[in-house]
Short mmCIF file of C-alpha atoms in Angstrom, two decimals:
data_model
loop_
_atom_site.label_atom_id
_atom_site.label_comp_id
_atom_site.label_asym_id
_atom_site.label_seq_id
_atom_site.Cartn_x
_atom_site.Cartn_y
_atom_site.Cartn_z
CA MET A 86 -0.19 -0.13 -0.07
CA THR A 87 1.19 3.46 -0.94
CA LEU A 88 -0.16 6.38 0.68
CA ILE A 89 0.85 9.78 -0.64
CA PHE A 90 0.07 13.39 1.18
CA TRP A 91 0.01 16.54 -0.55
CA GLN A 92 0.38 19.24 2.16
CA ASN A 93 1.09 22.99 2.28
CA ILE A 94 4.41 22.43 4.85
CA VAL A 95 5.89 19.54 7.04
CA SER A 96 3.24 19.86 9.65
CA PRO A 97 4.06 19.12 13.40
CA HIS A 98 0.71 18.45 13.81
CA GLN A 99 0.30 15.72 11.10
CA LEU A 100 3.94 14.39 10.41
CA PRO A 101 3.54 12.41 13.89
CA TYR A 102 0.73 9.72 12.62
CA ILE A 103 2.18 10.16 8.99
CA LYS A 104 5.78 9.12 10.15
CA ALA A 105 3.97 6.17 12.26
CA LEU A 106 2.23 4.86 9.35
CA SER A 107 5.41 3.51 7.45
CA ASN A 108 6.31 1.99 11.27
CA LEU A 109 3.13 0.03 11.60
CA ASP A 110 3.17 -2.32 8.53
CA LYS A 111 6.34 -3.05 6.32
CA ASN A 112 4.20 -3.26 3.54
CA VAL A 113 3.14 0.69 3.90
CA GLN A 114 5.27 3.18 1.70
CA VAL A 115 4.49 6.95 2.67
CA ILE A 116 5.32 9.78 0.75
CA LEU A 117 4.79 13.43 1.88
CA LEU A 118 5.03 16.37 -0.75
CA VAL A 119 5.11 19.88 0.29
CA PRO A 120 5.87 23.38 -1.37
CA LYS A 121 8.28 24.05 1.85
CA LEU A 122 9.10 22.78 4.82
CA MET A 123 7.71 25.91 6.99
CA ASP A 124 6.50 29.21 6.57
CA ALA A 125 7.66 32.04 8.01
CA HIS A 126 4.36 32.99 10.01
CA ARG A 127 4.81 29.53 11.85
CA GLU A 128 8.63 30.18 12.51
CA LYS A 129 7.80 33.37 14.62
CA MET A 130 5.54 31.35 16.61
CA GLY A 131 8.10 29.01 17.39
CA TRP A 132 7.33 26.38 15.22
CA HIS A 133 10.34 24.58 13.64
CA THR A 134 10.47 21.55 10.91
CA GLU A 135 11.53 18.47 12.71
CA LYS A 136 14.58 16.50 11.27
CA VAL A 137 13.15 13.32 9.79
CA LYS A 138 14.93 10.50 8.33
CA THR A 139 13.88 9.39 5.14
CA SER A 140 13.74 5.66 4.11
CA ASN A 141 12.76 3.10 1.57
CA SER A 142 9.11 3.25 3.23
CA PHE A 143 9.24 7.10 4.22
CA LYS A 144 10.06 9.78 2.01
CA ILE A 145 9.56 13.84 1.85
CA ILE A 146 9.82 15.75 -1.68
CA ILE A 147 10.08 19.68 -1.19
CA GLU A 148 8.80 21.63 -4.25
CA PRO A 149 7.82 18.86 -6.76
CA SER A 150 7.78 19.86 -10.35
CA THR A 151 4.84 19.21 -12.67
CA SER A 152 7.06 16.27 -14.07
CA ASP A 153 7.56 14.68 -10.38
CA MET A 154 3.67 15.12 -9.83
CA LYS A 155 3.04 13.19 -13.38
CA PHE A 156 5.66 10.68 -12.47
CA ILE A 157 3.72 9.82 -9.15
CA PHE A 158 0.37 9.72 -10.54
CA LYS A 159 1.29 7.69 -13.57
CA ASP A 160 3.84 5.01 -12.03
CA LEU A 161 2.04 4.69 -8.72
CA PRO A 162 -1.37 3.76 -9.87
CA LYS A 163 -2.59 1.99 -7.03
CA ALA A 164 -1.49 4.91 -4.29
CA GLN A 165 -3.97 6.52 -2.40
CA HIS A 166 -3.52 10.17 -2.33
CA PHE A 167 -4.59 12.65 0.34
CA PHE A 168 -4.92 16.10 -0.04
CA SER A 169 -4.70 18.67 2.91
CA GLY A 170 -7.51 20.97 1.35
CA LEU A 171 -8.06 21.47 -1.77
CA ARG A 172 -7.02 24.73 -1.91
CA ALA A 173 -4.12 24.80 1.07
CA THR A 174 -1.44 26.43 -1.47
CA SER A 175 -1.30 26.57 -5.27
CA MET A 176 0.92 23.20 -5.50
CA VAL A 177 -1.72 21.36 -3.52
CA PHE A 178 -4.46 22.46 -6.00
CA ASN A 179 -2.49 22.23 -8.84
CA ALA A 180 -1.42 18.50 -7.84
CA PHE A 181 -5.10 17.85 -7.39
CA LYS A 182 -6.33 19.01 -10.71
CA LEU A 183 -3.45 17.23 -12.41
CA SER A 184 -4.66 13.88 -10.58
CA LEU A 185 -7.82 14.23 -12.24
CA ARG A 186 -6.31 12.98 -15.52
CA TYR A 187 -5.43 9.68 -13.84
CA ASN A 188 -7.75 6.88 -12.35
CA ILE A 189 -6.60 6.96 -8.67
CA LYS A 190 -8.31 7.27 -5.21
CA ARG A 191 -8.11 10.58 -3.64
CA HIS A 192 -9.15 11.80 -0.28
CA LEU A 193 -9.09 14.85 1.72
CA ILE A 194 -7.86 15.56 5.07
CA VAL A 195 -9.47 19.08 6.24
CA GLU A 196 -10.92 21.22 8.96
CA GLY A 197 -14.00 23.04 8.41
CA PRO A 198 -14.70 26.45 6.77
CA PHE A 199 -13.00 29.37 8.46
CA LEU A 200 -16.28 30.67 10.18
CA TYR A 201 -14.53 33.63 12.59
CA LYS A 202 -14.90 36.53 9.85
CA THR A 203 -17.28 35.07 7.00
CA PRO A 204 -20.76 34.15 7.46
CA LYS A 205 -21.52 30.27 7.01
CA ILE A 206 -24.08 30.85 4.04
CA LEU A 207 -20.94 32.87 2.05
CA HIS A 208 -18.61 29.88 2.82
CA TYR A 209 -21.44 27.42 1.34
CA ILE A 210 -22.07 29.59 -1.48
CA ARG A 211 -18.36 29.86 -2.51
CA THR A 212 -17.86 26.15 -2.05
CA LEU A 213 -20.69 25.30 -4.71
CA LEU A 214 -19.26 27.65 -6.80
CA ARG A 215 -15.50 26.81 -6.79
CA ASP A 216 -15.03 23.18 -5.31
CA TYR A 217 -18.48 20.94 -5.45
CA LYS A 218 -17.40 19.96 -8.97
CA TYR A 219 -14.74 18.17 -7.73
CA PHE A 220 -16.38 16.30 -4.75
CA ASN A 221 -17.43 13.40 -6.76
CA LYS A 222 -13.86 12.59 -7.37
CA ILE A 223 -13.14 12.04 -3.65
CA SER A 224 -13.42 9.03 -1.83
CA LYS A 225 -13.15 9.97 1.87
CA VAL A 226 -13.11 13.07 3.79
CA PHE A 227 -10.90 13.01 7.04
CA ALA A 228 -12.65 15.37 8.83
CA ILE A 229 -10.92 17.33 11.48
CA GLY A 230 -13.22 18.77 14.25
CA HIS A 231 -16.73 19.33 14.61
CA HIS A 232 -16.50 22.10 12.05
CA ALA A 233 -15.71 19.93 9.36
CA LEU A 234 -18.03 17.07 10.32
CA ASN A 235 -20.96 19.25 10.12
CA TRP A 236 -19.64 20.67 6.88
CA TYR A 237 -19.29 18.21 4.33
CA PRO A 238 -22.51 16.18 4.55
CA LYS A 239 -23.94 19.44 3.14
CA PHE A 240 -22.25 18.68 -0.02
CA ASN A 241 -23.71 14.93 -0.77
CA PHE A 242 -21.09 13.25 0.84
CA GLU A 243 -22.41 9.68 2.27
CA LYS A 244 -22.06 8.96 5.97
CA ASN A 245 -19.42 6.38 5.23
CA GLN A 246 -17.27 8.62 3.38
CA ILE A 247 -16.60 11.02 6.33
CA VAL A 248 -14.02 9.97 8.56
CA PRO A 249 -13.73 11.85 12.50
CA PHE A 250 -10.10 12.65 12.81
CA ILE A 251 -7.71 14.91 14.53
CA TYR A 252 -4.47 16.54 14.58
CA VAL A 253 -1.72 14.78 16.22
CA VAL A 254 1.39 15.72 18.06
CA ASN A 255 4.47 13.80 19.20
CA THR A 256 4.42 11.57 22.09
CA PRO A 257 6.11 13.85 24.74
CA VAL A 258 9.58 12.51 26.42
CA LYS A 259 9.27 11.11 29.63
CA MET A 260 10.08 13.52 32.78
CA ALA A 261 10.30 13.42 36.34
CA GLU A 262 7.18 13.97 37.78
CA LEU A 263 6.91 17.57 39.54
CA GLN A 264 4.80 18.02 42.46
CA LEU A 265 3.25 21.32 42.32
CA GLU A 266 2.26 23.19 45.45
CA GLY A 267 0.16 26.42 46.25
CA GLU A 268 -1.77 28.60 43.94
CA ILE A 269 -3.25 26.65 41.07
CA LYS A 270 -1.38 27.54 37.44
CA PHE A 271 -3.15 28.57 34.65
CA LEU A 272 -1.30 28.57 31.04
CA PHE A 273 -2.44 29.68 27.68
CA VAL A 274 -0.42 28.93 24.69
CA GLY A 275 -1.40 30.37 21.15
CA GLY A 276 -1.11 33.38 19.03
CA LEU A 277 -2.42 36.55 20.45
CA SER A 278 -5.13 37.72 18.33
CA HIS A 279 -9.05 38.71 18.37
CA ARG A 280 -9.81 35.11 17.39
CA LYS A 281 -8.17 33.47 20.09
CA GLY A 282 -10.33 34.84 22.87
CA VAL A 283 -7.75 36.00 25.48
CA ASP A 284 -9.37 39.26 26.06
CA THR A 285 -12.48 37.06 27.44
CA LEU A 286 -10.10 34.87 29.49
CA LEU A 287 -8.96 38.35 31.19
CA MET A 288 -12.36 39.48 31.56
CA ALA A 289 -13.40 36.20 33.16
CA LEU A 290 -10.62 36.72 35.71
CA GLU A 291 -11.58 40.10 36.93
CA ASN A 292 -13.72 38.91 39.64
CA LEU A 293 -12.75 35.50 40.15
CA ASN A 294 -11.92 34.52 43.69
CA GLY A 295 -9.09 32.41 45.05
CA ASN A 296 -5.25 31.93 44.55
CA TYR A 297 -4.13 31.44 41.13
CA SER A 298 -1.72 32.64 38.30
CA LEU A 299 -1.99 32.94 34.55
CA ASP A 300 1.02 32.63 32.28
CA ILE A 301 0.53 33.65 28.52
CA ILE A 302 2.90 32.17 26.04
CA GLY A 303 2.75 33.76 22.62
CA ASP A 304 2.82 36.84 20.65
CA GLY A 305 0.60 38.83 18.17
CA SER A 306 -1.32 41.88 17.10
CA GLU A 307 -3.36 42.00 20.44
CA ILE A 308 -0.79 42.06 22.95
CA GLU A 309 -0.85 45.85 23.94
CA CYS A 310 -4.64 45.77 24.18
CA LEU A 311 -4.37 42.82 26.48
CA GLN A 312 -1.58 44.50 28.44
CA ILE A 313 -3.96 47.66 28.72
CA MET A 314 -6.69 45.45 29.88
CA ILE A 315 -4.55 43.86 32.52
CA LEU A 316 -3.68 46.91 34.41
CA LYS A 317 -7.59 48.25 33.93
CA LEU A 318 -8.72 44.65 35.72
CA ASN A 319 -6.00 45.02 38.33
CA LEU A 320 -4.76 41.64 37.38
CA LYS A 321 -0.97 42.66 37.23
CA SER A 322 0.06 40.51 40.13
CA LYS A 323 -1.87 37.57 38.38
CA VAL A 324 -1.17 37.37 34.91
CA ASN A 325 2.67 37.12 33.17
CA PHE A 326 3.43 37.65 29.59
CA LEU A 327 6.33 34.98 28.69
CA GLY A 328 6.40 35.97 24.93
CA THR A 329 7.06 33.47 22.30
CA ILE A 330 9.15 30.48 23.25
CA GLU A 331 10.07 27.48 21.33
CA ASN A 332 8.13 24.79 20.82
CA SER A 333 10.25 22.02 21.85
CA GLU A 334 10.92 24.13 25.06
CA ILE A 335 7.09 24.56 25.60
CA LEU A 336 6.65 21.20 25.62
CA LYS A 337 8.87 20.78 28.41
CA MET A 338 7.23 23.54 30.20
CA TYR A 339 3.64 22.03 30.79
CA GLN A 340 4.68 20.22 33.81
CA ASN A 341 4.86 23.74 35.62
CA TYR A 342 1.14 24.00 35.19
CA ASP A 343 -2.10 22.50 36.36
CA VAL A 344 -4.66 23.74 33.51
CA HIS A 345 -4.23 24.87 29.88
CA ILE A 346 -7.11 27.26 28.61
CA LEU A 347 -7.95 27.54 25.03
CA PRO A 348 -10.76 30.26 24.96
CA SER A 349 -10.85 30.73 20.88
CA ARG A 350 -13.65 32.39 19.25
CA HIS A 351 -13.01 30.05 16.47
CA ASP A 352 -10.46 27.26 15.89
CA GLY A 353 -10.47 24.38 13.69
CA TRP A 354 -8.86 22.40 16.03
CA GLY A 355 -6.12 23.77 18.50
CA ALA A 356 -3.28 21.27 18.59
CA VAL A 357 -2.05 22.95 22.39
CA VAL A 358 -5.28 20.72 23.49
CA ASN A 359 -3.32 17.57 22.69
CA GLU A 360 -0.08 18.68 24.21
CA ALA A 361 -1.45 19.99 27.21
CA LEU A 362 -3.45 16.64 27.48
CA MET A 363 -0.47 14.41 26.80
CA ALA A 364 1.37 16.36 29.41
CA GLY A 365 -1.45 15.54 32.19
CA LEU A 366 -3.02 19.25 32.26
CA PHE A 367 -6.72 19.78 32.76
CA VAL A 368 -8.14 21.86 30.09
CA ILE A 369 -10.73 24.59 29.48
CA CYS A 370 -11.82 24.63 26.06
CA SER A 371 -14.00 26.95 24.02
CA ASP A 372 -16.86 24.81 22.35
CA GLN A 373 -15.89 26.86 19.09
CA CYS A 374 -12.52 24.80 19.02
CA GLY A 375 -12.29 21.59 16.81
CA ALA A 376 -10.32 19.87 20.06
CA LYS A 377 -13.33 19.93 22.04
CA GLU A 378 -13.87 16.45 20.91
CA LEU A 379 -11.02 15.46 23.23
CA ILE A 380 -12.57 16.79 26.44
CA LYS A 381 -14.53 14.22 28.90
CA ASP A 382 -16.33 16.61 31.14
CA LYS A 383 -14.82 17.07 34.61
CA PHE A 384 -12.54 13.93 33.81
CA ASN A 385 -9.55 15.94 31.54
CA GLY A 386 -11.08 19.29 31.17
CA ILE A 387 -14.41 21.71 30.72
CA VAL A 388 -15.99 22.64 27.75
CA PHE A 389 -17.50 26.16 27.61
CA SER A 390 -19.47 28.62 25.54
CA PRO A 391 -17.96 31.75 24.78
CA LYS A 392 -21.77 32.80 24.01
CA LYS A 393 -22.67 32.04 27.75
CA LYS A 394 -21.40 35.42 29.75
CA LEU A 395 -20.49 33.12 33.17
CA ASP A 396 -19.59 30.18 31.31
CA LEU A 397 -15.47 30.53 31.31
CA PHE A 398 -15.84 32.12 34.64
CA LYS A 399 -17.58 28.73 36.12
CA ALA A 400 -15.34 26.87 34.67
CA LEU A 401 -12.28 28.58 36.16
CA THR A 402 -14.05 28.51 39.49
CA TYR A 403 -14.15 24.72 39.43
CA CYS A 404 -10.41 24.50 38.56
CA ILE A 405 -9.84 26.44 41.80
CA THR A 406 -12.24 24.74 44.12
CA ASN A 407 -10.97 21.28 43.06
CA LYS A 408 -7.27 21.92 42.44
CA ASP A 409 -6.28 18.99 44.60
CA GLU A 410 -8.46 16.50 42.39
CA ILE A 411 -7.26 17.95 39.17
CA ARG A 412 -3.68 17.72 40.33
CA ASP A 413 -3.96 14.18 41.53
CA LYS A 414 -5.52 12.99 38.07
CA LYS A 415 -2.22 14.26 36.35
CA GLU A 416 -1.11 10.62 35.57
CA THR A 417 -4.84 9.44 34.85
CA ILE A 418 -5.03 12.01 32.10
CA LYS A 419 -1.71 11.05 30.69
CA LYS A 420 -2.55 7.31 30.53
CA TRP A 421 -6.03 8.35 28.77
CA SER A 422 -4.28 10.10 26.05
CA ARG A 423 -2.50 7.27 25.04
CA CYS A 424 -5.61 7.21 22.60
CA ILE A 425 -4.39 9.91 20.74
CA GLU A 426 -0.71 9.28 20.32
CA PRO A 427 0.75 8.95 16.78
CA ASP A 428 0.75 5.13 16.71
CA VAL A 429 -2.67 4.69 17.87
CA VAL A 430 -4.27 7.39 15.54
CA ALA A 431 -1.94 6.07 12.75
CA GLN A 432 -3.67 2.32 13.16
CA TYR A 433 -7.26 4.09 13.24
CA PHE A 434 -6.16 5.83 9.99
CA LEU A 435 -5.12 2.43 8.02
CA LYS A 436 -8.43 0.48 9.47
CA THR A 437 -10.79 3.55 8.15
CA LEU A 438 -9.29 3.04 4.44
CA ASN A 439 -10.04 -0.81 4.84
CA THR A 440 -13.49 -0.60 5.43
CA ASP A 441 -16.49 1.58 4.56
CA ASN A 442 -17.94 0.50 7.99
CA HIS A 443 -17.93 2.91 10.71
CA ILE A 444 -15.14 2.74 13.11
CA THR A 445 -15.30 4.68 16.33
CA PRO A 446 -12.17 6.75 17.06
CA PRO A 447 -10.00 5.90 19.62
CA TRP A 448 -10.46 9.27 21.46
CA GLN A 449 -13.91 8.24 21.71
CA LYS A 450 -13.72 5.00 22.96
CA HIS A 451 -12.75 5.76 26.46
#
């Protein structure tokens, strides 16, 4: 079996399970094609391309030419192709259009529409006009998050064509367990844009009782506004901006915290939720984030609605009130998170390719 992935970058949120595919079965060959390793925006956020050893079963091709694409489509006729969105980049779209000349099997790996700035109806009309004509050429949609799961049935995809899917991060390196004491320690990791909703988090903290601290890792256009908010809300002694930190260092830092908060107004997924859960953190997650799929109420986190004024405040209060219980559950949450590790997701991925029957995702079994 040959699996060929067409993506915009070597994504740290997809590469882990893609690599795992070639390790699970000696008969599986994997090829990843990208126009570039990483883009400048993500590098500024602390992302870096993982050094990957290629082998006979796993290869990365950077900036493939049209000749390269034609060779792959022609000489590997039984390969299955996975496009990360039809229009992720011009390379991905050009490869998809070129693939239509060949009798091959195509799949999509996609989030739902970006609903933060554009109304759903406009996305629907644009999809009908631009992409609907291609959908009958696609075998399966690996739908990342509830936005995607709810979107693609609107375009005549059958139930057995839509596979619930997630982003995946590397299994963390095991570290000596750190016993936290004193105040509960909250964390936010991400870009500081209006979409990420950090302002709503600060407003929820204004009247929060109890001992806590919040560290914010990241940078962005809203940082000055957020700093002014902190002064106005008298939160200077509680909230700390740590700036941009390399992702490899953030992974080591998770053990210093109890709760990760992702208050986004819209997030296709939110891979920081994966990272936090795998480090044993309790997660407070907006219901507008695809990663809410991983949250089991009061077990490993709480899902709140940004549209309900007190929802986030109540979730924060729960964490302060139940600080000791949350700390006691760290190892249990880590063990649960085994179901979202790369090799487990890769096994699920392969199973879904070999059947049209519904397969329960591993993160929904627990």
